[in-house]
Structure formats: C-alpha cells, structure tokens
Coordinates of N, CA and C in Angstrom, one line a residue:
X1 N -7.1 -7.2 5.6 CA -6.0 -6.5 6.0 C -5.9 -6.3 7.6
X2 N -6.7 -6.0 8.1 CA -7.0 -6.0 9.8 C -6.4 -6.9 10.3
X3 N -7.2 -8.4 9.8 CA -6.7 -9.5 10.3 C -5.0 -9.9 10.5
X4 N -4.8 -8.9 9.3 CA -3.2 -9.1 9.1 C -2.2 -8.6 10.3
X5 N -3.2 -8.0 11.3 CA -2.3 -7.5 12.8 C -2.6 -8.7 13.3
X6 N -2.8 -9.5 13.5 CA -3.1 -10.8 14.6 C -1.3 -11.1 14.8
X7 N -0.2 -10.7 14.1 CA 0.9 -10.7 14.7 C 1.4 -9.9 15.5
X8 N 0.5 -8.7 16.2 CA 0.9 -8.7 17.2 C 0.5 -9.0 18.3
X9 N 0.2 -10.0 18.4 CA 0.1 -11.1 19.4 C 1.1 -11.4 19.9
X10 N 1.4 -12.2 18.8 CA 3.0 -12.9 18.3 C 4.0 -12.2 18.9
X11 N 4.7 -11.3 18.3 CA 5.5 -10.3 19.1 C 5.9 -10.0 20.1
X12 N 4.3 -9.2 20.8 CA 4.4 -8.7 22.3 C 4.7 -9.6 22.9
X13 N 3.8 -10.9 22.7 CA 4.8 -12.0 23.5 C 5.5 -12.2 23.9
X14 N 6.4 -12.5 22.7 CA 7.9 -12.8 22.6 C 8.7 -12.0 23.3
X15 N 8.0 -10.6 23.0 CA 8.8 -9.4 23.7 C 8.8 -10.1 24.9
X16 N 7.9 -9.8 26.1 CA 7.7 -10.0 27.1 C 8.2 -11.2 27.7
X17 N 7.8 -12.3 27.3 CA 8.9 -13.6 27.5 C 10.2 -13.7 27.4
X18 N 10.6 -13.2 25.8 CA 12.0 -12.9 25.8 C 13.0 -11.8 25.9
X19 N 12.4 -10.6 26.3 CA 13.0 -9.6 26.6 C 12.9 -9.2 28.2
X20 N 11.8 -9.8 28.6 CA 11.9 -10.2 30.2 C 11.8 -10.7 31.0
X21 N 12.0 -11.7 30.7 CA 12.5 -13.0 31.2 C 10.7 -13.4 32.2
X22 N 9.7 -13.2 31.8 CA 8.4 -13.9 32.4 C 8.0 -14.7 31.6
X23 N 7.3 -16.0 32.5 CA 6.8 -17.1 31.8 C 5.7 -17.0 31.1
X24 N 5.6 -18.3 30.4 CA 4.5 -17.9 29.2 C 2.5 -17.8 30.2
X25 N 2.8 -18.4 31.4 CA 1.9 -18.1 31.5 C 1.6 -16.8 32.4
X26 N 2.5 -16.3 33.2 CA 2.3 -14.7 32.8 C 2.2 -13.8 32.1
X27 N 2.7 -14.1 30.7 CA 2.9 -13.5 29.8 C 0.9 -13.6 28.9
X28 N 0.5 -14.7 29.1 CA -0.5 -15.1 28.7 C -1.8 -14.4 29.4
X29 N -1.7 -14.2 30.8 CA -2.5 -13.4 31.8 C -2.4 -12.1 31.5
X30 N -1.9 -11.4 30.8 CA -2.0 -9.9 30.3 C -3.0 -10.2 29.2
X31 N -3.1 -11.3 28.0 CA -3.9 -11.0 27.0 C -5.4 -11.0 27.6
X32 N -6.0 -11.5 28.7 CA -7.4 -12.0 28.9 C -8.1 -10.7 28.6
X33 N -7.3 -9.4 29.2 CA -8.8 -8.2 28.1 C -8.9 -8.6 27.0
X34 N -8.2 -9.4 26.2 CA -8.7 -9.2 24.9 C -9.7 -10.5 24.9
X35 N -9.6 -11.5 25.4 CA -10.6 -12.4 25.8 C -12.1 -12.0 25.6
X36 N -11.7 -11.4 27.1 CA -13.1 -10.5 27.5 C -13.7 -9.6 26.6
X37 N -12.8 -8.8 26.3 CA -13.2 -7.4 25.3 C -14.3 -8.1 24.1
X38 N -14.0 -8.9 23.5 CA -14.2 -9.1 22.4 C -15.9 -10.4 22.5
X39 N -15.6 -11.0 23.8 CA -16.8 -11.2 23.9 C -18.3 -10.5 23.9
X40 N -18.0 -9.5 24.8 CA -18.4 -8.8 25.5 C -18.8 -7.7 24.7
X41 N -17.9 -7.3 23.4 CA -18.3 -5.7 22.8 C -18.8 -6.8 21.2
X42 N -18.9 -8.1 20.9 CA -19.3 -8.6 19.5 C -20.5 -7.8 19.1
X43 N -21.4 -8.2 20.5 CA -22.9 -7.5 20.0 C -22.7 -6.5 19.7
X44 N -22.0 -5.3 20.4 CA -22.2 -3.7 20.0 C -21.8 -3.6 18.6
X45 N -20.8 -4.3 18.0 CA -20.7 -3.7 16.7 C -21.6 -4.0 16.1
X46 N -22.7 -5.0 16.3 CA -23.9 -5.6 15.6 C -24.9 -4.5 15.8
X47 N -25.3 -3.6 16.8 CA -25.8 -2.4 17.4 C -25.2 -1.0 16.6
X48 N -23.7 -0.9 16.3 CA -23.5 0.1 15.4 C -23.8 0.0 13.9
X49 N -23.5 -1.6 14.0 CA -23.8 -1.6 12.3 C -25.4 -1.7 11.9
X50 N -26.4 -1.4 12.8 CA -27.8 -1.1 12.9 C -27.7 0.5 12.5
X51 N -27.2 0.9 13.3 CA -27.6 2.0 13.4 C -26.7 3.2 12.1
X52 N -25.3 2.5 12.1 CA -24.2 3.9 11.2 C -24.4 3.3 9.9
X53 N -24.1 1.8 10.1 CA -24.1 1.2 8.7 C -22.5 0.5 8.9
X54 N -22.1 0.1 7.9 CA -20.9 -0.8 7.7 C -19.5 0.0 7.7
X55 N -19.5 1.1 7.2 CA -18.3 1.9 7.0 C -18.0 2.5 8.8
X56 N -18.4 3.2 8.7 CA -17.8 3.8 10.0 C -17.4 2.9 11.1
X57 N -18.3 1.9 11.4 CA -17.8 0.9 13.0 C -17.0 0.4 12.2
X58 N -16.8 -0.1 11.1 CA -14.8 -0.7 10.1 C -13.9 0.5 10.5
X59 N -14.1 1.7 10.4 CA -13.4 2.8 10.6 C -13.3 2.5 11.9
X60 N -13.8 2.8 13.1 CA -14.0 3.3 14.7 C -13.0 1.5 14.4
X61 N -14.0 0.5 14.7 CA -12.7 -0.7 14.8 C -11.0 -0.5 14.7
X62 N -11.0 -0.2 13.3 CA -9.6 -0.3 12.9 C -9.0 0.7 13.6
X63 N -9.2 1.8 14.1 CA -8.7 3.1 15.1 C -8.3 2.5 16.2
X64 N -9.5 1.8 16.9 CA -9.1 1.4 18.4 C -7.7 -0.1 17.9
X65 N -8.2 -0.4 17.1 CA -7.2 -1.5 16.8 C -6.0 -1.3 16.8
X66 N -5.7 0.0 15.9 CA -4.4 0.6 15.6 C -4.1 1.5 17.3
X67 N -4.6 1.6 18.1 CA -4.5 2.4 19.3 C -3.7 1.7 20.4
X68 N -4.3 0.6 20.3 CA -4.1 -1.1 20.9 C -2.5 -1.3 20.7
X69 N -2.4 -1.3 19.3 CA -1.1 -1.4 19.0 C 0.2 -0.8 19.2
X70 N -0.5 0.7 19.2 CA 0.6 1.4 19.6 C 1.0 1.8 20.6
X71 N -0.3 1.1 21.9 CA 0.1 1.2 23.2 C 0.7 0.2 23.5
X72 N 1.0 -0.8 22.5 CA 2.2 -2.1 23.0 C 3.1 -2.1 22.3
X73 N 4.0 -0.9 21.6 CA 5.1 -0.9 20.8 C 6.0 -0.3 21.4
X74 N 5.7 0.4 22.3 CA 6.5 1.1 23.7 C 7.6 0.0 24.5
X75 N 8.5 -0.9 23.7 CA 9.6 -1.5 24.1 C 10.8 -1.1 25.0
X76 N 10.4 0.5 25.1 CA 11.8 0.9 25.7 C 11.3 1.2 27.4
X77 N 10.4 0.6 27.6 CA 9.8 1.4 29.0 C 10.6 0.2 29.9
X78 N 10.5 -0.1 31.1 CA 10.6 -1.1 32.2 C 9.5 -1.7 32.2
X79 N 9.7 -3.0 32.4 CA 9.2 -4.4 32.4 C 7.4 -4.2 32.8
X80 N 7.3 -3.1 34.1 CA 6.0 -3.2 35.3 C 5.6 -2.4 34.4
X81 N 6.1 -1.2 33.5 CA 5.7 -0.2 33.0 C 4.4 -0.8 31.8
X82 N 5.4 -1.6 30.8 CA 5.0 -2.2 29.9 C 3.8 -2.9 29.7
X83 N 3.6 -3.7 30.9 CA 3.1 -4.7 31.1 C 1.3 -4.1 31.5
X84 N 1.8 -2.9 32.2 CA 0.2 -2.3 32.0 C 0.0 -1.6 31.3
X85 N 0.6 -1.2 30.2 CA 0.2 -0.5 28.9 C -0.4 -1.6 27.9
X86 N 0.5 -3.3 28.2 CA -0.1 -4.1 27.1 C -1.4 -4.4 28.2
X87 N -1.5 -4.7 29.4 CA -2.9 -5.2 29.8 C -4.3 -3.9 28.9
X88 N -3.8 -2.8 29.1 CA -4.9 -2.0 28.2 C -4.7 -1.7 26.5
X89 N -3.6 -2.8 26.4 CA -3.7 -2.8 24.9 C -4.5 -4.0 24.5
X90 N -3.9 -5.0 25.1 CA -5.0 -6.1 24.5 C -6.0 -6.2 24.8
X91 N -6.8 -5.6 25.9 CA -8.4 -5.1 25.9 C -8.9 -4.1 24.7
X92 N -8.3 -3.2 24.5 CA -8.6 -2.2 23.4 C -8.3 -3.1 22.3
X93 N -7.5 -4.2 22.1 CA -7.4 -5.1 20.9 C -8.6 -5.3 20.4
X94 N -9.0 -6.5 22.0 CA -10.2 -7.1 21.9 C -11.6 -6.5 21.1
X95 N -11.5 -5.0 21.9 CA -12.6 -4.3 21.2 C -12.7 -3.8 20.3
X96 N -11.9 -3.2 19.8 CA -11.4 -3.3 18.2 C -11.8 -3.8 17.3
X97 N -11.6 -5.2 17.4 CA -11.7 -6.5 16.7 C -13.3 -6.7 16.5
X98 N -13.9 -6.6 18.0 CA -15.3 -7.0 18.2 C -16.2 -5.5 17.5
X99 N -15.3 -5.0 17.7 CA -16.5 -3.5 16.6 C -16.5 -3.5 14.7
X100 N -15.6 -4.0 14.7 CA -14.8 -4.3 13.0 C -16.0 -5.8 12.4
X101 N -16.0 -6.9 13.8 CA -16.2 -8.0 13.0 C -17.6 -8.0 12.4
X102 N -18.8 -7.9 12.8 CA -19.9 -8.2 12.2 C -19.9 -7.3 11.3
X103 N -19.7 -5.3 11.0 CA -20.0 -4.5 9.9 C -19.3 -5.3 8.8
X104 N -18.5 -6.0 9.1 CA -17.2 -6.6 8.1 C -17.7 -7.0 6.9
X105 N -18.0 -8.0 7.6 CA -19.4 -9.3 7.0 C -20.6 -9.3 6.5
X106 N -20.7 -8.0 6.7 CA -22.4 -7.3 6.6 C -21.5 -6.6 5.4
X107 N -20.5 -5.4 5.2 CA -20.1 -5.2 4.0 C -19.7 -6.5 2.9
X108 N -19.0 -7.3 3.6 CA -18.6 -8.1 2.1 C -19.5 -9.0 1.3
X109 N -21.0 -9.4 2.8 CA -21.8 -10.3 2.0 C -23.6 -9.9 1.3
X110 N -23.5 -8.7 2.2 CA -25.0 -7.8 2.0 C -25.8 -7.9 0.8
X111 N -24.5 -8.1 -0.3 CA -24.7 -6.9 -1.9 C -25.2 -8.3 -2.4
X112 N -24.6 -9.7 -1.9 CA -24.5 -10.7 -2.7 C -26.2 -11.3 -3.2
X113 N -26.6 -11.6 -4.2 CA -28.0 -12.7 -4.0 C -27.8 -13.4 -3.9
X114 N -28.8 -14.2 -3.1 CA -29.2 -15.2 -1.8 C -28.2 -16.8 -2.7
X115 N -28.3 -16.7 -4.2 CA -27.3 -18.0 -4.6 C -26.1 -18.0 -4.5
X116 N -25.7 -16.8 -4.1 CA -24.0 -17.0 -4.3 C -23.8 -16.4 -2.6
X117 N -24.6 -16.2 -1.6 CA -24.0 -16.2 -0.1 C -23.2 -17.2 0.2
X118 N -23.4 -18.5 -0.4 CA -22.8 -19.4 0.5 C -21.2 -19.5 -0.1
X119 N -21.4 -19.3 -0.9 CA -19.8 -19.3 -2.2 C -19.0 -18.0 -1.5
X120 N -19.7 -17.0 -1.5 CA -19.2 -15.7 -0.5 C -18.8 -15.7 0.6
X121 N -19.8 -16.3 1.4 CA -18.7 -16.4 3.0 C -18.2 -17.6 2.7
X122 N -17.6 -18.0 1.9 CA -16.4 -19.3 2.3 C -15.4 -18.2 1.7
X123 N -15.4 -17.4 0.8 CA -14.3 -17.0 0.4 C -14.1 -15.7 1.6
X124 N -15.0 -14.7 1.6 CA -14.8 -14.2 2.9 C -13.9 -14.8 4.5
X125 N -14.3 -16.0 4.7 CA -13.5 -16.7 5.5 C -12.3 -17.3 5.2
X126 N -12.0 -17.5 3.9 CA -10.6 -18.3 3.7 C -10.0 -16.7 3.2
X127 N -10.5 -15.6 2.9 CA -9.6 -14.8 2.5 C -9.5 -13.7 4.2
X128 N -9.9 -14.2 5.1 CA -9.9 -13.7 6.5 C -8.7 -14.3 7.0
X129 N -8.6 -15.9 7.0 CA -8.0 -17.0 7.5 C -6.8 -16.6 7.2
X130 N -6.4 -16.4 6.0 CA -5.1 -16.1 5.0 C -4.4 -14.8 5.4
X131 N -5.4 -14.0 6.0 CA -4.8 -12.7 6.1 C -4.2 -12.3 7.3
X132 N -4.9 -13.4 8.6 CA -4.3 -13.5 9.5 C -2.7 -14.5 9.8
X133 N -3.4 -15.0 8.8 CA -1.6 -16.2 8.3 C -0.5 -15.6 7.9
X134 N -0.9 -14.5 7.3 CA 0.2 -13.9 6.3 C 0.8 -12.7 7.3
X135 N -0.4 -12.0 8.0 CA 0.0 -11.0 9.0 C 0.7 -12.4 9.9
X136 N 0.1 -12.7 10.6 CA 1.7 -13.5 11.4 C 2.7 -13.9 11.6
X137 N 3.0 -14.7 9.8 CA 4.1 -15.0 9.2 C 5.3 -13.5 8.7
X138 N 4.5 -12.7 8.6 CA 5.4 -11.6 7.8 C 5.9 -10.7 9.7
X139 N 5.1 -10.5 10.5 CA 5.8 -10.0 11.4 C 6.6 -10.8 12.3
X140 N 6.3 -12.4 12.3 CA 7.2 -13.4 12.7 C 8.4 -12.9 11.8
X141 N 8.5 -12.9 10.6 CA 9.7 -12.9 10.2 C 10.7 -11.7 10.2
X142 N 9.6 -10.3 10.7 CA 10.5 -9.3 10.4 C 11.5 -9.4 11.8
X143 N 10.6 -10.0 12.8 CA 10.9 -9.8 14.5 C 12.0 -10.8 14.7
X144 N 12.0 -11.9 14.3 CA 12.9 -13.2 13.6 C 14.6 -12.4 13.4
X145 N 14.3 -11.7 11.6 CA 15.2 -11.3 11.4 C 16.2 -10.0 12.1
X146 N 15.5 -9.2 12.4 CA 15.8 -8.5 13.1 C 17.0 -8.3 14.4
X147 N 16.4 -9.3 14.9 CA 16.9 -9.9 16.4 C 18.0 -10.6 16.1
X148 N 18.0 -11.4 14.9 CA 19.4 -11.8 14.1 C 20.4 -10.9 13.8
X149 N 20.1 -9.7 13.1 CA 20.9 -8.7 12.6 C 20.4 -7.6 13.4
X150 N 20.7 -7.5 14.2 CA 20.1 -6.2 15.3 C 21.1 -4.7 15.2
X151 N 22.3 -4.7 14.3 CA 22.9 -3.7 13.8 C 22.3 -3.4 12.8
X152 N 21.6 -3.6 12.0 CA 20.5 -2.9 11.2 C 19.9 -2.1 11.7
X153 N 19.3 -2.1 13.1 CA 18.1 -1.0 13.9 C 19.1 -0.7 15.0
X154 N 20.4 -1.0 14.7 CA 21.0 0.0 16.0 C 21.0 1.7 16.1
X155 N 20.5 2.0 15.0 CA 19.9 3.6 14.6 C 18.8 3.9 16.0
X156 N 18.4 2.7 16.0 CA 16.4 3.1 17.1 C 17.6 3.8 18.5
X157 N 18.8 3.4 19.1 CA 19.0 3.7 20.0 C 19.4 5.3 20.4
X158 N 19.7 5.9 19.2 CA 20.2 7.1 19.2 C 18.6 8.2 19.2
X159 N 17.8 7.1 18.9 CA 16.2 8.1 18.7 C 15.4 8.1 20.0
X160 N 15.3 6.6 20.7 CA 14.9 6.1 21.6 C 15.8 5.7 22.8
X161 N 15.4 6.3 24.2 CA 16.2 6.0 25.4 C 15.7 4.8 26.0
X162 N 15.8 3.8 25.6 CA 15.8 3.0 26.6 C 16.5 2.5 28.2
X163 N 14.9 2.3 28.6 CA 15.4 2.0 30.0 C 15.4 0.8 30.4
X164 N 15.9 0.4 31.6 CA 16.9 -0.5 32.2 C 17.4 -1.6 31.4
X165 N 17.0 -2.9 31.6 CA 18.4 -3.7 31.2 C 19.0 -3.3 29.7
X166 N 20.0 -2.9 29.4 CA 20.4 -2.8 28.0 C 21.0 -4.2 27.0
X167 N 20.7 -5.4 27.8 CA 21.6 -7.1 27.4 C 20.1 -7.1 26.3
X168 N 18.9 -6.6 26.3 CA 18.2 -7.5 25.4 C 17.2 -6.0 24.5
X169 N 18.4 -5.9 24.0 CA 18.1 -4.2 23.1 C 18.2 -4.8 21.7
X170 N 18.4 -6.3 21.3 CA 17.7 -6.3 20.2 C 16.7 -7.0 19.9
X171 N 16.0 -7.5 21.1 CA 15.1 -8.4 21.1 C 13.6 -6.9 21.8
X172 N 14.2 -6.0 22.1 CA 13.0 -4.7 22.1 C 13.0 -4.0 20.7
X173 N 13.9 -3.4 20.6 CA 14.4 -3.0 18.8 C 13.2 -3.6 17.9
X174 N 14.0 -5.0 17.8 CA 13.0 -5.9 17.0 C 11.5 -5.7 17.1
X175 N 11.0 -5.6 18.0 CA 9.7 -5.9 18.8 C 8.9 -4.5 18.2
X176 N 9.8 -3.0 18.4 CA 9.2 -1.8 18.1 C 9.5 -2.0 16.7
X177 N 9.7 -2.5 15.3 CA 9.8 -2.5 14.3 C 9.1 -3.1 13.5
X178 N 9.1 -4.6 14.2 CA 7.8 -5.5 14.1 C 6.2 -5.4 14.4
X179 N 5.9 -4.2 15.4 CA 4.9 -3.8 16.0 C 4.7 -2.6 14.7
X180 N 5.6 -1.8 14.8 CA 5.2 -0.5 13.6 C 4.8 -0.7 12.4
X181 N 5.0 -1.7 12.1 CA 4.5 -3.1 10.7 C 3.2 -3.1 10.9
X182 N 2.2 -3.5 11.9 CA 1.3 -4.1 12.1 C 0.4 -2.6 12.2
X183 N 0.9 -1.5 12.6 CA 0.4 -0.5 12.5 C 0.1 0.0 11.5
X184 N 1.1 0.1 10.4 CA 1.0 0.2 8.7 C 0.2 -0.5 8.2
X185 N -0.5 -1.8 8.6 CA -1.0 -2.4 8.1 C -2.4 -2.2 8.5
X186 N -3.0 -1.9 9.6 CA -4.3 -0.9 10.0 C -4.4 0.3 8.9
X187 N -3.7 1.4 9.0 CA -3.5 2.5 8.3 C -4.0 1.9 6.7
X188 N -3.4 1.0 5.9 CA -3.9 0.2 4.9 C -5.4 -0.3 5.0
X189 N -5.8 -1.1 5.8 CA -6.9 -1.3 6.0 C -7.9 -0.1 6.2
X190 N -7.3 0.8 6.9 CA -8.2 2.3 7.0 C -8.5 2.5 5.0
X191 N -7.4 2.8 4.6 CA -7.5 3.6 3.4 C -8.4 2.4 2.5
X192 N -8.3 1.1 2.6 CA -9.1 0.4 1.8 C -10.4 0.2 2.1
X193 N -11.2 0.6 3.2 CA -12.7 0.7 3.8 C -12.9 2.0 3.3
X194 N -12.4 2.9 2.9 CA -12.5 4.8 2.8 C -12.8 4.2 1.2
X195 N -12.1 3.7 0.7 CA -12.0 3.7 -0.8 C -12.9 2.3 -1.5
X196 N -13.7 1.4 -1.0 CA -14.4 0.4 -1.4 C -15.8 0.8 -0.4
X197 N -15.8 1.1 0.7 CA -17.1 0.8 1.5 C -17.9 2.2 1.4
X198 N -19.3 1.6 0.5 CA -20.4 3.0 0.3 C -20.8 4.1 1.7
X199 N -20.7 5.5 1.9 CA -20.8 6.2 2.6 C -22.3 5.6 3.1
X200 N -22.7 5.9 4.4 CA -23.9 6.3 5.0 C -24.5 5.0 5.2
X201 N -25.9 4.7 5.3 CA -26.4 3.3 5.6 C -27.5 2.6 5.1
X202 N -27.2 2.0 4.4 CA -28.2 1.8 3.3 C -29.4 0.8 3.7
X203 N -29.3 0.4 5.4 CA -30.3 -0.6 5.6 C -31.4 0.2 6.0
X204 N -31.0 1.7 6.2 CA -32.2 2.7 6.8 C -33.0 2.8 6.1
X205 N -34.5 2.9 6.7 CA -35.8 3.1 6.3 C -36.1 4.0 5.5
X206 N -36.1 4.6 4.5 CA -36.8 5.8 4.1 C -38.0 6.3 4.9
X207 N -38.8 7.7 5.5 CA -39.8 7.6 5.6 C -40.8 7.7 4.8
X208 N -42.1 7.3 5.0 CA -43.1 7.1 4.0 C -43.5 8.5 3.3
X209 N -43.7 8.6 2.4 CA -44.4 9.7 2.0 C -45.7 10.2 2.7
X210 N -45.5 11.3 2.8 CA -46.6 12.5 3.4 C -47.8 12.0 2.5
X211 N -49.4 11.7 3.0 CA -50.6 11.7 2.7 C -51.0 12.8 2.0
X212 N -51.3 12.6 1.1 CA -51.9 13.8 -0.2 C -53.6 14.2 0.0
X213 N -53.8 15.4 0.7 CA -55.1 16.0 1.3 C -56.3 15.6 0.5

C-alpha cells in the first residue's frame, strides 16, 4: 500500500512542469532530497528495526511519508513558494521510504521457514512492484481525468484561494486531488500495519533467569 504513493512523484511533476511552465530538468533538481534521503537514512531503519521491532518504524515511515505528501499538495501557493515546500517534501519522502523499507521485509519474511524464504521474497517483491504500478497508474489517471473535466473540482475554488496565475487552475485542482489520493492511501497502509503487524519486538533477548542460591 505505501508503495502505492510512488504517484506522487508523477504528479508533482507534472504540476510543476505543467502548471509552471519549468523544465524537466529543474523540475527534476527538487527531487535529489529524495535521492539522498533515502540513501542515507536505509541503515537507520535497519537500526530501528533492531531496536522497536517491525511495527512502529512501518508506522514512523508511513507518517513521515504521509507528511511529505502533504507538504506537496499545497497547489495554490506561487511557483518559488511551492517549490521549497516540494524540495522538503521529497527529502522527507526519501526518509520515509528509507525508515518503512527494511522493518517491511523483516515483517513480511521473518515468520517464513528457511524453505519457503525464497518463494516469499519473490512474491514480496512482485506484490511491491505491483503496488507501485497500480499507485501510479490510478493517480496518473485521476490527475489525467481531472484536468480534462476540471468543472468537476471547480468547487476546490470557492474553498481554496489561489494565488497568481489563474490560466492553469485545472492543472493545480487536478494535482491537489490527485495528491489527496495518495494520502488516503498512507492512512490505509497505517490502518493495515495496526491491524496485521504483532505489537512490541520479538527479536529481543529475554534476560536469563536469576541463579538459584
């Protein structure tokens, strides 16, 4: 389900190329926190999932994930405004992602015995692969349609003041609707780690029993 935000990538993009007219490779130099983030924070979640166990750093991930996102769904700001809200969104992306990925994999393949690991992380990985496919396809198409029929979300104007150019209000519209998608879909991911993943940490040591005098 997490993976299923990888559309907004997709999106903000678009936003930003097509709603303000910057090339793709400026538009592309905003994502490098997430580059970085995620190199950079992989170990730590390998470090929390030592220490909390699998549930919580999935939890803490998916938060910063969902935080990421909603500091890039802010379509109605000006162009300079935006652009450093997404530079600190797609670093918080990055880390997000990088706190989420190893407990991930540690919950879905821990439980398995040693004959059926390899059968498990393939489906782990093709049911990862898929979920980023499906998250990008489904916010491609809401952001797609949208932009087509932009009297559908002409309601967002009367809730939301947008500022400066008003010529590409359905190409931001679209963008904050397509983005609030991907946010729903964290929140989902929250509630399905709450509801499948065992509390506390099961890799921890018991201590030994006390010596009998």
């Amino acid at each position: 389900m997490l993976n299923g935000v990888a559309g907004t990538l997709l999106v903000s993009l678009q936003l930003v190329q097509r709603g303000g007219n910057i090339s793709a490779q400026q538009a592309g130099m905003l994502t490098l926190g997430y580059a970085v983030a995620i190199i950079a924070f992989i170990r730590v979640g390998e470090k929390l999932l030592q220490r909390f166990g699998s549930r919580k750093p999935m939890i803490w991930g998916c938060l910063i994930t969902g935080l990421s996102i909603v500091l890039l769904t802010p379509a109605h700001l000006m162009l300079a405004d935006y652009q450093i809200m997404a530079m600190i969104g797609y670093t918080l992306f990055g880390i997000g992602l990088a706190f989420y990925a190893t407990p991930s994999t540690d919950a879905a393949l821990s439980a398995l015995p040693a004959a059926q690991a390899g059968s498990g992380a393939g489906i782990y990985k093709m049911a990862s692969s898929l979920g980023a496919a499906f998250g990008v396809a489904i916010s491609a198409a809401i952001f797609t349609a949208l932009t087509a029929d932009p009297e559908s979300i002409r309601w967002l104007e009367g809730v939301i003041t947008f500022q400066g150019r008003q010529d590409n209000l359905a190409i931001r519209e679209a963008a904050i609707i397509a983005l609030s998608f991907n946010v729903f879909m964290v929140l989902v991911a929250i509630g399905s780690i709450m509801l499948t993943v065992p509390k506390g940490n099961p890799k921890a040591i018991a201590p030994a029993p006390a010596a009998k005098p």
